[in-house]
PDB file of C-alpha atoms and ligand atoms in Angstrom:
ATOM      1  CA  MET A   1       0.000   0.000   0.000  1.00 90.00           C
ATOM      2  CA  LEU A   2       2.946   2.328   0.617  1.00 96.00           C
ATOM      3  CA  GLU A   3       4.670   3.651  -2.517  1.00 97.00           C
ATOM      4  CA  ILE A   4       7.930   5.312  -1.529  1.00 98.00           C
ATOM      5  CA  TYR A   5       9.228   8.110  -3.714  1.00 98.00           C
ATOM      6  CA  ASP A   6      12.710   9.233  -2.724  1.00 97.00           C
ATOM      7  CA  GLU A   7      14.240  12.164  -4.578  1.00 96.00           C
ATOM      8  CA  ALA A   8      15.706  10.015  -7.360  1.00 97.00           C
ATOM      9  CA  ARG A   9      12.474   8.116  -8.019  1.00 97.00           C
ATOM     10  CA  LEU A  10      10.478  11.328  -7.944  1.00 97.00           C
ATOM     11  CA  ALA A  11      12.860  12.992 -10.410  1.00 96.00           C
ATOM     12  CA  ASN A  12      12.309  10.120 -12.858  1.00 96.00           C
ATOM     13  CA  ALA A  13       8.562   9.728 -12.336  1.00 96.00           C
ATOM     14  CA  GLY A  14       6.392   9.736 -15.439  1.00 95.00           C
ATOM     15  CA  ARG A  15       3.360  11.943 -15.983  1.00 95.00           C
ATOM     16  CA  TYR A  16       0.908   9.387 -14.591  1.00 96.00           C
ATOM     17  CA  ASP A  17       3.035   7.456 -12.090  1.00 97.00           C
ATOM     18  CA  LEU A  18       1.970   9.287  -8.946  1.00 98.00           C
ATOM     19  CA  SER A  19      -1.661   9.813  -9.904  1.00 97.00           C
ATOM     20  CA  ASP A  20      -2.049   6.167 -10.935  1.00 97.00           C
ATOM     21  CA  ALA A  21      -0.576   5.056  -7.608  1.00 98.00           C
ATOM     22  CA  LEU A  22      -3.054   7.288  -5.783  1.00 98.00           C
ATOM     23  CA  GLU A  23      -5.989   5.992  -7.804  1.00 98.00           C
ATOM     24  CA  GLN A  24      -4.987   2.413  -7.041  1.00 97.00           C
ATOM     25  CA  GLY A  25      -5.212   3.210  -3.338  1.00 97.00           C
ATOM     26  CA  SER A  26      -1.549   3.647  -2.474  1.00 98.00           C
ATOM     27  CA  ILE A  27      -0.244   6.033   0.109  1.00 98.00           C
ATOM     28  CA  VAL A  28       2.534   7.862  -1.719  1.00 98.00           C
ATOM     29  CA  HIS A  29       5.301   8.592   0.772  1.00 98.00           C
ATOM     30  CA  PHE A  30       8.142  11.059   0.291  1.00 98.00           C
ATOM     31  CA  PRO A  31      10.922  10.363   2.845  1.00 98.00           C
ATOM     32  CA  LYS A  32      12.015  13.977   2.303  1.00 97.00           C
ATOM     33  CA  SER A  33       9.151  16.418   1.764  1.00 98.00           C
ATOM     34  CA  PRO A  34       9.205  17.567  -1.878  1.00 98.00           C
ATOM     35  CA  VAL A  35       7.426  20.730  -0.724  1.00 98.00           C
ATOM     36  CA  PRO A  36       9.430  23.422   1.115  1.00 97.00           C
ATOM     37  CA  ILE A  37       9.112  23.336   4.904  1.00 97.00           C
ATOM     38  CA  PRO A  38       8.356  26.729   6.527  1.00 96.00           C
ATOM     39  CA  GLU A  39      11.223  28.644   8.134  1.00 96.00           C
ATOM     40  CA  ASP A  40      12.424  27.484  11.566  1.00 96.00           C
ATOM     41  CA  ASP A  41      11.152  30.528  13.468  1.00 95.00           C
ATOM     42  CA  ASP A  42       7.676  30.089  11.973  1.00 96.00           C
ATOM     43  CA  LEU A  43       7.682  26.378  12.824  1.00 96.00           C
ATOM     44  CA  VAL A  44       8.737  27.060  16.409  1.00 95.00           C
ATOM     45  CA  PHE A  45       5.954  29.637  16.681  1.00 93.00           C
ATOM     46  CA  PHE A  46       3.399  27.198  15.263  1.00 93.00           C
ATOM     47  CA  ARG A  47       4.474  24.437  17.649  1.00 94.00           C
ATOM     48  CA  GLU A  48       4.758  26.568  20.783  1.00 92.00           C
ATOM     49  CA  ALA A  49       2.065  29.228  20.491  1.00 86.00           C
ATOM     50  CA  LEU A  50      -0.752  27.631  18.516  1.00 84.00           C
ATOM     51  CA  PRO A  51      -1.752  24.703  20.800  1.00 82.00           C
ATOM     52  CA  GLY A  52      -2.799  27.295  23.414  1.00 82.00           C
ATOM     53  CA  LEU A  53      -4.804  29.334  20.924  1.00 81.00           C
ATOM     54  CA  LEU A  54      -6.773  26.459  19.426  1.00 79.00           C
ATOM     55  CA  LYS A  55     -10.540  26.963  19.334  1.00 78.00           C
ATOM     56  CA  LEU A  56     -11.593  24.298  16.818  1.00 75.00           C
ATOM     57  CA  LYS A  57     -10.235  20.812  16.047  1.00 75.00           C
ATOM     58  CA  ASN A  58      -7.552  22.316  13.783  1.00 82.00           C
ATOM     59  CA  ILE A  59      -6.300  25.681  12.611  1.00 89.00           C
ATOM     60  CA  SER A  60      -7.276  25.967   8.956  1.00 91.00           C
ATOM     61  CA  TYR A  61      -6.888  28.402   6.111  1.00 93.00           C
ATOM     62  CA  HIS A  62     -10.040  28.479   3.958  1.00 89.00           C
ATOM     63  CA  PRO A  63      -9.127  29.746   0.489  1.00 88.00           C
ATOM     64  CA  GLU A  64     -12.749  30.289  -0.538  1.00 81.00           C
ATOM     65  CA  ALA A  65     -13.222  32.656   2.412  1.00 82.00           C
ATOM     66  CA  GLY A  66      -9.662  33.995   2.391  1.00 84.00           C
ATOM     67  CA  HIS A  67      -9.120  33.626   6.135  1.00 84.00           C
ATOM     68  CA  VAL A  68      -8.010  31.356   8.950  1.00 88.00           C
ATOM     69  CA  ARG A  69     -10.395  29.629  11.333  1.00 86.00           C
ATOM     70  CA  GLY A  70      -9.745  27.853  14.598  1.00 83.00           C
ATOM     71  CA  LEU A  71      -7.737  30.476  16.497  1.00 81.00           C
ATOM     72  CA  ASP A  72      -9.159  31.651  19.789  1.00 69.00           C
ATOM     73  CA  ASP A  73      -9.012  35.439  20.205  1.00 66.00           C
ATOM     74  CA  ALA A  74      -5.827  35.688  18.196  1.00 67.00           C
ATOM     75  CA  ASP A  75      -4.478  39.176  17.837  1.00 78.00           C
ATOM     76  CA  ARG A  76      -4.020  40.579  14.401  1.00 84.00           C
ATOM     77  CA  GLU A  77      -0.295  39.925  14.272  1.00 86.00           C
ATOM     78  CA  VAL A  78      -0.756  36.245  15.157  1.00 87.00           C
ATOM     79  CA  SER A  79      -3.574  35.856  12.699  1.00 87.00           C
ATOM     80  CA  GLU A  80      -1.570  37.461   9.868  1.00 90.00           C
ATOM     81  CA  ARG A  81       1.461  35.293  10.573  1.00 92.00           C
ATOM     82  CA  VAL A  82      -0.591  32.084  10.649  1.00 92.00           C
ATOM     83  CA  THR A  83      -2.371  33.079   7.450  1.00 93.00           C
ATOM     84  CA  ARG A  84       0.896  33.893   5.664  1.00 95.00           C
ATOM     85  CA  VAL A  85       2.464  30.529   6.563  1.00 96.00           C
ATOM     86  CA  LEU A  86      -0.627  28.470   5.735  1.00 96.00           C
ATOM     87  CA  VAL A  87      -1.141  30.271   2.401  1.00 96.00           C
ATOM     88  CA  ASN A  88       2.497  29.587   1.465  1.00 96.00           C
ATOM     89  CA  VAL A  89       2.229  25.910   2.407  1.00 97.00           C
ATOM     90  CA  SER A  90      -1.062  25.603   0.534  1.00 96.00           C
ATOM     91  CA  GLU A  91       0.331  27.215  -2.614  1.00 96.00           C
ATOM     92  CA  ASP A  92       3.548  25.166  -2.511  1.00 97.00           C
ATOM     93  CA  ILE A  93       1.618  21.904  -2.169  1.00 98.00           C
ATOM     94  CA  ALA A  94      -0.786  22.902  -4.950  1.00 97.00           C
ATOM     95  CA  ARG A  95       2.156  23.715  -7.244  1.00 97.00           C
ATOM     96  CA  PHE A  96       3.791  20.394  -6.445  1.00 98.00           C
ATOM     97  CA  LEU A  97       0.590  18.464  -7.179  1.00 98.00           C
ATOM     98  CA  GLN A  98       0.052  20.325 -10.440  1.00 97.00           C
ATOM     99  CA  ALA A  99       3.574  19.407 -11.538  1.00 96.00           C
ATOM    100  CA  SER A 100       3.721  15.819 -10.281  1.00 96.00           C
ATOM    101  CA  ALA A 101       0.124  14.601 -10.702  1.00 96.00           C
ATOM    102  CA  PRO A 102      -1.199  16.835 -13.507  1.00 95.00           C
ATOM    103  CA  ALA A 103      -3.871  14.334 -14.513  1.00 92.00           C
ATOM    104  CA  LEU A 104      -5.681  15.059 -11.261  1.00 95.00           C
ATOM    105  CA  THR A 105      -5.453  18.807 -10.927  1.00 96.00           C
ATOM    106  CA  ASP A 106      -7.384  19.917 -13.999  1.00 94.00           C
ATOM    107  CA  ASP A 107     -10.520  21.736 -12.805  1.00 94.00           C
ATOM    108  CA  TRP A 108      -9.833  20.678  -9.216  1.00 95.00           C
ATOM    109  CA  THR A 109     -10.910  22.558  -6.105  1.00 93.00           C
ATOM    110  CA  VAL A 110      -8.207  23.459  -3.623  1.00 94.00           C
ATOM    111  CA  GLY A 111      -9.681  23.222  -0.141  1.00 93.00           C
ATOM    112  CA  THR A 112      -8.375  23.939   3.324  1.00 93.00           C
ATOM    113  CA  CYS A 113      -4.774  23.910   4.497  1.00 95.00           C
ATOM    114  CA  SER A 114      -4.605  23.050   8.192  1.00 94.00           C
ATOM    115  CA  PHE A 115      -2.111  22.800  10.983  1.00 94.00           C
ATOM    116  CA  ARG A 116      -2.620  20.013  13.528  1.00 93.00           C
ATOM    117  CA  PRO A 117      -1.175  21.379  16.776  1.00 90.00           C
ATOM    118  CA  ILE A 118      -2.362  18.723  19.249  1.00 88.00           C
ATOM    119  CA  GLN A 119      -0.983  15.247  19.992  1.00 86.00           C
ATOM    120  CA  GLU A 120      -3.358  12.814  18.273  1.00 86.00           C
ATOM    121  CA  LYS A 121      -2.846  10.015  20.801  1.00 88.00           C
ATOM    122  CA  GLY A 122      -5.326  10.231  23.644  1.00 82.00           C
ATOM    123  CA  ARG A 123      -6.986  13.344  22.284  1.00 75.00           C
ATOM    124  CA  ASP A 124     -10.374  13.690  23.930  1.00 72.00           C
ATOM    125  CA  LEU A 125     -12.593  14.097  20.861  1.00 73.00           C
ATOM    126  CA  LYS A 126     -16.055  12.686  20.230  1.00 77.00           C
ATOM    127  CA  PRO A 127     -15.839   9.412  18.220  1.00 74.00           C
ATOM    128  CA  HIS A 128     -17.070  10.937  14.936  1.00 76.00           C
ATOM    129  CA  ALA A 129     -14.391  13.637  15.153  1.00 76.00           C
ATOM    130  CA  SER A 130     -11.626  11.373  16.412  1.00 79.00           C
ATOM    131  CA  ASN A 131      -8.605  10.825  14.171  1.00 85.00           C
ATOM    132  CA  GLU A 132      -7.504   7.850  16.291  1.00 90.00           C
ATOM    133  CA  LEU A 133     -10.291   5.651  14.906  1.00 94.00           C
ATOM    134  CA  VAL A 134      -9.887   4.107  11.443  1.00 96.00           C
ATOM    135  CA  HIS A 135     -12.249   5.681   8.901  1.00 96.00           C
ATOM    136  CA  ILE A 136     -12.635   6.910   5.361  1.00 96.00           C
ATOM    137  CA  ASP A 137     -13.186  10.640   4.879  1.00 95.00           C
ATOM    138  CA  ALA A 138     -16.691  11.745   3.992  1.00 92.00           C
ATOM    139  CA  GLY A 139     -19.190  14.509   4.299  1.00 71.00           C
ATOM    140  CA  ALA A 140     -17.021  17.258   5.714  1.00 68.00           C
ATOM    141  CA  TYR A 141     -16.426  19.066   2.433  1.00 71.00           C
ATOM    142  CA  GLY A 142     -19.913  19.805   1.210  1.00 77.00           C
ATOM    143  CA  ALA A 143     -21.295  17.736  -1.646  1.00 84.00           C
ATOM    144  CA  THR A 144     -18.507  15.980  -3.555  1.00 90.00           C
ATOM    145  CA  ASN A 145     -21.062  14.096  -5.693  1.00 88.00           C
ATOM    146  CA  GLY A 146     -18.461  11.380  -6.186  1.00 93.00           C
ATOM    147  CA  ASP A 147     -15.447  13.616  -6.742  1.00 95.00           C
ATOM    148  CA  ARG A 148     -12.369  12.486  -4.848  1.00 96.00           C
ATOM    149  CA  ILE A 149     -10.787  13.734  -1.608  1.00 96.00           C
ATOM    150  CA  LEU A 150      -7.020  14.070  -1.982  1.00 97.00           C
ATOM    151  CA  ARG A 151      -4.965  14.961   1.078  1.00 97.00           C
ATOM    152  CA  PHE A 152      -1.291  15.838   1.383  1.00 98.00           C
ATOM    153  CA  PHE A 153       0.462  15.735   4.770  1.00 98.00           C
ATOM    154  CA  ILE A 154       3.802  17.029   6.072  1.00 98.00           C
ATOM    155  CA  ASN A 155       5.077  15.947   9.482  1.00 98.00           C
ATOM    156  CA  VAL A 156       6.799  18.959  11.049  1.00 98.00           C
ATOM    157  CA  ASN A 157       7.439  17.455  14.456  1.00 97.00           C
ATOM    158  CA  PRO A 158      11.197  17.876  15.016  1.00 96.00           C
ATOM    159  CA  ALA A 159      11.639  14.457  16.647  1.00 96.00           C
ATOM    160  CA  ASP A 160       8.603  12.190  16.512  1.00 97.00           C
ATOM    161  CA  ASP A 161       7.083  10.097  13.746  1.00 97.00           C
ATOM    162  CA  ARG A 162       3.428  10.461  12.840  1.00 97.00           C
ATOM    163  CA  VAL A 163       1.935   6.976  13.093  1.00 97.00           C
ATOM    164  CA  TRP A 164      -0.954   5.835  10.936  1.00 97.00           C
ATOM    165  CA  ALA A 165      -3.076   2.721  10.758  1.00 96.00           C
ATOM    166  CA  THR A 166      -5.214   1.468   7.885  1.00 97.00           C
ATOM    167  CA  LYS A 167      -7.624  -1.417   7.415  1.00 97.00           C
ATOM    168  CA  GLY A 168      -7.508  -1.307   3.643  1.00 97.00           C
ATOM    169  CA  ARG A 169      -9.189   0.323   0.664  1.00 97.00           C
ATOM    170  CA  PHE A 170     -12.820   1.117  -0.088  1.00 97.00           C
ATOM    171  CA  PRO A 171     -13.368  -1.672  -2.691  1.00 95.00           C
ATOM    172  CA  GLU A 172     -12.513  -4.404  -0.180  1.00 96.00           C
ATOM    173  CA  LEU A 173     -14.088  -2.656   2.800  1.00 97.00           C
ATOM    174  CA  TYR A 174     -17.353  -2.174   0.895  1.00 95.00           C
ATOM    175  CA  GLU A 175     -17.394  -5.843  -0.064  1.00 94.00           C
ATOM    176  CA  ARG A 176     -16.724  -6.921   3.505  1.00 95.00           C
ATOM    177  CA  TYR A 177     -18.785  -4.377   5.491  1.00 95.00           C
ATOM    178  CA  GLY A 178     -21.236  -2.785   3.022  1.00 92.00           C
ATOM    179  CA  SER A 179     -24.229  -4.833   4.178  1.00 91.00           C
ATOM    180  CA  VAL A 180     -23.691  -4.515   7.898  1.00 93.00           C
ATOM    181  CA  ALA A 181     -23.090  -0.768   7.441  1.00 93.00           C
ATOM    182  CA  ASN A 182     -26.418  -0.491   5.579  1.00 88.00           C
ATOM    183  CA  ILE A 183     -24.988   1.071   2.452  1.00 88.00           C
ATOM    184  CA  ARG A 184     -25.693  -1.696  -0.069  1.00 83.00           C
ATOM    185  CA  PRO A 185     -28.661  -1.486  -2.460  1.00 77.00           C
ATOM    186  CA  ASP A 186     -30.467  -4.366  -0.724  1.00 73.00           C
ATOM    187  CA  ARG A 187     -30.523  -2.139   2.372  1.00 67.00           C
ATOM    188  CA  VAL A 188     -31.131   1.287   0.919  1.00 66.00           C
ATOM    189  CA  GLY A 189     -32.883   0.660  -2.413  1.00 66.00           C
ATOM    190  CA  ALA A 190     -31.550   0.447  -5.962  1.00 61.00           C
ATOM    191  CA  HIS A 191     -31.953   4.180  -6.634  1.00 69.00           C
ATOM    192  CA  TYR A 192     -29.859   5.178  -3.695  1.00 72.00           C
ATOM    193  CA  LEU A 193     -27.470   7.404  -5.645  1.00 75.00           C
ATOM    194  CA  GLU A 194     -30.163   9.435  -7.380  1.00 76.00           C
ATOM    195  CA  LYS A 195     -30.793  12.956  -6.161  1.00 73.00           C
ATOM    196  CA  GLY A 196     -34.289  13.789  -4.993  1.00 72.00           C
ATOM    197  CA  PRO A 197     -36.133  17.137  -5.221  1.00 66.00           C
ATOM    198  CA  LEU A 198     -34.814  18.146  -1.795  1.00 70.00           C
ATOM    199  CA  ASP A 199     -31.232  17.603  -2.918  1.00 69.00           C
ATOM    200  CA  HIS A 200     -31.751  19.856  -5.930  1.00 69.00           C
ATOM    201  CA  LEU A 201     -33.478  22.459  -3.782  1.00 68.00           C
ATOM    202  CA  ARG A 202     -30.693  22.469  -1.170  1.00 63.00           C
ATOM    203  CA  SER A 203     -27.905  22.663  -3.765  1.00 68.00           C
ATOM    204  CA  GLY A 204     -29.701  25.473  -5.594  1.00 69.00           C
ATOM    205  CA  LEU A 205     -30.206  27.489  -2.413  1.00 70.00           C
ATOM    206  CA  LEU A 206     -26.641  27.039  -1.184  1.00 61.00           C
ATOM    207  CA  ASN A 207     -25.156  27.884  -4.579  1.00 69.00           C
ATOM    208  CA  GLY A 208     -27.301  31.009  -4.557  1.00 69.00           C
ATOM    209  CA  ILE A 209     -26.062  32.012  -1.090  1.00 66.00           C
ATOM    210  CA  ALA A 210     -22.466  31.282  -2.140  1.00 66.00           C
ATOM    211  CA  SER A 211     -22.809  33.447  -5.233  1.00 68.00           C
ATOM    212  CA  VAL A 212     -23.903  36.481  -3.221  1.00 65.00           C
ATOM    213  CA  GLY A 213     -20.854  36.559  -1.017  1.00 66.00           C
ATOM    214  CA  LEU A 214     -20.924  33.636   1.414  1.00 61.00           C
ATOM    215  CA  PRO A 215     -18.819  31.053  -0.412  1.00 62.00           C
ATOM    216  CA  THR A 216     -18.477  28.820   2.651  1.00 63.00           C
ATOM    217  CA  ALA A 217     -22.224  28.028   2.386  1.00 59.00           C
ATOM    218  CA  LYS A 218     -21.278  25.315  -0.096  1.00 62.00           C
ATOM    219  CA  VAL A 219     -19.779  23.143   2.638  1.00 63.00           C
ATOM    220  CA  LEU A 220     -23.332  22.684   3.982  1.00 61.00           C
ATOM    221  CA  ASP A 221     -24.393  20.973   0.775  1.00 61.00           C
ATOM    222  CA  SER A 222     -24.979  17.238   0.584  1.00 74.00           C
ATOM    223  CA  SER A 223     -25.896  14.500  -1.891  1.00 86.00           C
ATOM    224  CA  PRO A 224     -27.085  10.886  -1.642  1.00 87.00           C
ATOM    225  CA  TYR A 225     -23.528   9.740  -2.374  1.00 92.00           C
ATOM    226  CA  ASP A 226     -22.029  11.944   0.336  1.00 91.00           C
ATOM    227  CA  ARG A 227     -24.624  10.794   2.871  1.00 89.00           C
ATOM    228  CA  LEU A 228     -23.877   7.130   2.125  1.00 91.00           C
ATOM    229  CA  MET A 229     -20.169   7.731   2.533  1.00 93.00           C
ATOM    230  CA  ARG A 230     -20.863   9.570   5.791  1.00 93.00           C
ATOM    231  CA  ARG A 231     -22.877   6.586   6.972  1.00 93.00           C
ATOM    232  CA  PHE A 232     -19.936   4.302   6.179  1.00 95.00           C
ATOM    233  CA  HIS A 233     -17.557   6.700   7.967  1.00 95.00           C
ATOM    234  CA  ASN A 234     -19.769   6.683  11.062  1.00 94.00           C
ATOM    235  CA  PHE A 235     -20.199   2.900  10.959  1.00 96.00           C
ATOM    236  CA  MET A 236     -16.433   2.468  11.031  1.00 96.00           C
ATOM    237  CA  LYS A 237     -15.932   4.800  13.966  1.00 94.00           C
ATOM    238  CA  ASP A 238     -18.944   3.435  15.890  1.00 94.00           C
ATOM    239  CA  THR A 239     -18.108  -0.272  15.504  1.00 95.00           C
ATOM    240  CA  PRO A 240     -15.560  -1.617  17.986  1.00 94.00           C
ATOM    241  CA  SER A 241     -15.314  -4.961  16.154  1.00 95.00           C
ATOM    242  CA  PHE A 242     -14.258  -3.109  13.008  1.00 95.00           C
ATOM    243  CA  GLN A 243     -11.684  -1.068  14.915  1.00 95.00           C
ATOM    244  CA  GLN A 244     -10.284  -4.236  16.475  1.00 94.00           C
ATOM    245  CA  ALA A 245     -10.298  -6.313  13.260  1.00 94.00           C
ATOM    246  CA  THR A 246      -6.884  -7.497  12.151  1.00 94.00           C
ATOM    247  CA  GLU A 247      -8.015  -8.056   8.536  1.00 93.00           C
ATOM    248  CA  GLY A 248      -6.208  -5.594   6.286  1.00 92.00           C
ATOM    249  CA  HIS A 249      -4.663  -3.837   9.283  1.00 96.00           C
ATOM    250  CA  GLN A 250      -1.331  -2.153   8.628  1.00 96.00           C
ATOM    251  CA  GLU A 251       0.588   0.567  10.425  1.00 97.00           C
ATOM    252  CA  PHE A 252       2.957   3.125   8.958  1.00 96.00           C
ATOM    253  CA  ARG A 253       5.419   5.556  10.497  1.00 97.00           C
ATOM    254  CA  PHE A 254       6.062   8.884   8.817  1.00 98.00           C
ATOM    255  CA  PRO A 255       9.284  10.462  10.130  1.00 98.00           C
ATOM    256  CA  PRO A 256       9.830  14.167  10.801  1.00 98.00           C
ATOM    257  CA  PHE A 257       9.902  16.306   7.663  1.00 98.00           C
ATOM    258  CA  SER A 258       8.610  13.540   5.452  1.00 98.00           C
ATOM    259  CA  ALA A 259       5.393  13.956   3.471  1.00 98.00           C
ATOM    260  CA  TRP A 260       2.695  11.670   2.097  1.00 98.00           C
ATOM    261  CA  MET A 261      -0.470  11.885   0.056  1.00 98.00           C
ATOM    262  CA  VAL A 262      -3.500   9.653  -0.384  1.00 98.00           C
ATOM    263  CA  PHE A 263      -7.105   9.560  -1.570  1.00 98.00           C
ATOM    264  CA  THR A 264      -8.709   9.555   1.870  1.00 97.00           C
ATOM    265  CA  ASP A 265     -12.165   8.754   0.476  1.00 97.00           C
ATOM    266  CA  MET A 266     -10.680   5.421  -0.631  1.00 97.00           C
ATOM    267  CA  VAL A 267      -7.957   4.454   1.831  1.00 98.00           C
ATOM    268  CA  SER A 268      -9.063   3.950   5.417  1.00 98.00           C
ATOM    269  CA  HIS A 269      -6.801   5.628   7.910  1.00 97.00           C
ATOM    270  CA  ALA A 270      -6.302   6.719  11.517  1.00 96.00           C
ATOM    271  CA  SER A 271      -3.667   8.913  13.119  1.00 94.00           C
ATOM    272  CA  LEU A 272      -2.590   6.799  16.078  1.00 94.00           C
ATOM    273  CA  SER A 273      -0.064   9.314  17.316  1.00 94.00           C
ATOM    274  CA  GLY A 274       1.815  12.391  16.223  1.00 95.00           C
ATOM    275  CA  GLN A 275       1.796  16.122  16.791  1.00 94.00           C
ATOM    276  CA  PHE A 276       2.420  19.023  14.424  1.00 96.00           C
ATOM    277  CA  ALA A 277       1.510  18.366  10.815  1.00 97.00           C
ATOM    278  CA  PHE A 278       0.296  20.355   7.847  1.00 97.00           C
ATOM    279  CA  VAL A 279      -2.674  18.888   5.986  1.00 97.00           C
ATOM    280  CA  HIS A 280      -3.764  20.095   2.549  1.00 97.00           C
ATOM    281  CA  THR A 281      -7.136  19.023   1.141  1.00 96.00           C
ATOM    282  CA  SER A 282      -8.275  19.174  -2.453  1.00 96.00           C
ATOM    283  CA  ILE A 283     -11.252  17.824  -4.343  1.00 95.00           C
ATOM    284  CA  VAL A 284     -10.286  16.048  -7.559  1.00 96.00           C
ATOM    285  CA  ARG A 285     -12.811  15.528 -10.345  1.00 96.00           C
ATOM    286  CA  LEU A 286     -13.908  11.925 -10.732  1.00 96.00           C
ATOM    287  CA  ALA A 287     -14.052  12.636 -14.478  1.00 96.00           C
ATOM    288  CA  ASN A 288     -10.256  13.083 -14.458  1.00 96.00           C
ATOM    289  CA  CYS A 289      -9.530   9.699 -12.894  1.00 96.00           C
ATOM    290  CA  ARG A 290      -7.873   7.148 -15.191  1.00 96.00           C
ATOM    291  CA  LYS A 291      -9.121   4.244 -13.094  1.00 95.00           C
ATOM    292  CA  PRO A 292     -12.677   5.426 -12.430  1.00 96.00           C
ATOM    293  CA  GLU A 293     -13.878   1.882 -11.753  1.00 95.00           C
ATOM    294  CA  LEU A 294     -11.928   1.946  -8.472  1.00 96.00           C
ATOM    295  CA  ALA A 295     -13.569   5.151  -7.233  1.00 97.00           C
ATOM    296  CA  PRO A 296     -16.114   4.704  -4.421  1.00 96.00           C
ATOM    297  CA  TYR A 297     -18.881   6.403  -6.440  1.00 94.00           C
ATOM    298  CA  ASN A 298     -18.577   3.928  -9.306  1.00 94.00           C
ATOM    299  CA  ILE A 299     -18.349   0.948  -6.991  1.00 94.00           C
ATOM    300  CA  LEU A 300     -21.613   2.066  -5.384  1.00 91.00           C
ATOM    301  CA  ARG A 301     -23.173   2.712  -8.802  1.00 88.00           C
ATOM    302  CA  GLU A 302     -22.114  -0.665 -10.136  1.00 87.00           C
ATOM    303  CA  SER A 303     -23.510  -2.271  -6.994  1.00 86.00           C
ATOM    304  CA  ALA A 304     -26.869  -0.519  -7.574  1.00 79.00           C
ATOM    305  CA  ARG A 305     -26.897  -1.783 -11.190  1.00 77.00           C
ATOM    306  CA  THR A 306     -26.133  -5.398 -10.370  1.00 79.00           C
ATOM    307  CA  GLY A 307     -27.936  -5.515  -7.025  1.00 66.00           C
TER     308      GLY A 307
HETATM  309 FE1  LIG B 401      -9.563  11.297   7.885  1.00 88.36          FE
END
C-alpha cells in the first residue's frame, strides 16, 4: 500500500506514475518532503504558540473565504502570521501536485490547508471527530457528488514520527462491510445514488447564497452519495469490532519532515499518534480519474446496477 518516492524516483517519475498510484489506493510517501518546509522561526511559533490558541479541532486556512479559522481570540499579528504561513504551504503543495500529478489537478478545487497542533494520541474528541479511529473521509467538504478527496500531509514534528493505521481500501471494505453498514442497495434501495427534489433544492439554495458573497455556504451541501459515505464513515468509527479487526490492518510511520499523500475517500486511515503536521485538502474531479472503476462512487453505482 505504501509507494515510496525518494528524490531520485520522484525525479524520474512519469506523468501518470503518482496519480495512478493514488488511484490504485496507495499512500505515496516522500521520505524527504518535496514541498518546502516553513522557516524554523515560523515552525517554532506554530508548535509553541498555537496549541494554546486552538478553538476548533484544527487551525485551517479556507481559500474560498480567504481567512483562517480555529484560532481563539488571536491578535491581528498572530492571525496574519498564521495566514501567511498556511497560504504559502497551501500554494507550494498545490504547485507540487500540479507538476507531479497533472492528470488530477485539472478543474480541481483546492480546499483547506490546516495545521494540527495537538498530539493525536489520547486526544479527547467525540468518536465521529476522532482521528484515532480508522475511517474513510466523507461529508465534511460539502457535496462531492463522487469527486475524490485528496490529502497531502507534512510531518513537522522535530523528533517524533506520525503513526498511521489502515484497514484497507474502499473496494474491499465495501465488499466486507457494506451490508452490515447499511450502504448496499439491498438495504437502501436500488436508486440510492439518485438525487431527490430536496437535494436539488438544497444545492440550488446554497449555490445562490455562495454566489452572493458567502462562499463557505457550499460546505453545507450534501448529496445521496455523500450521505452514504458519511454513513460508512460513522459505521467504522462506531463499531468496535471493526476497529479491532486485524483483517487488512497495517501501520505506517512517517518520520519528521517527510510527506505523504492519499485519496482519503478510498484508503481507510487513523492517526494513532503524532503532533504538528500540515494537511492540505483538495477535491479532484472523478471525471479526471484514469481508473474510475476503483472510485467509491462507481463501486456504489455498479452495486446498484447489479444488485
Ligand atoms: Fe480522515
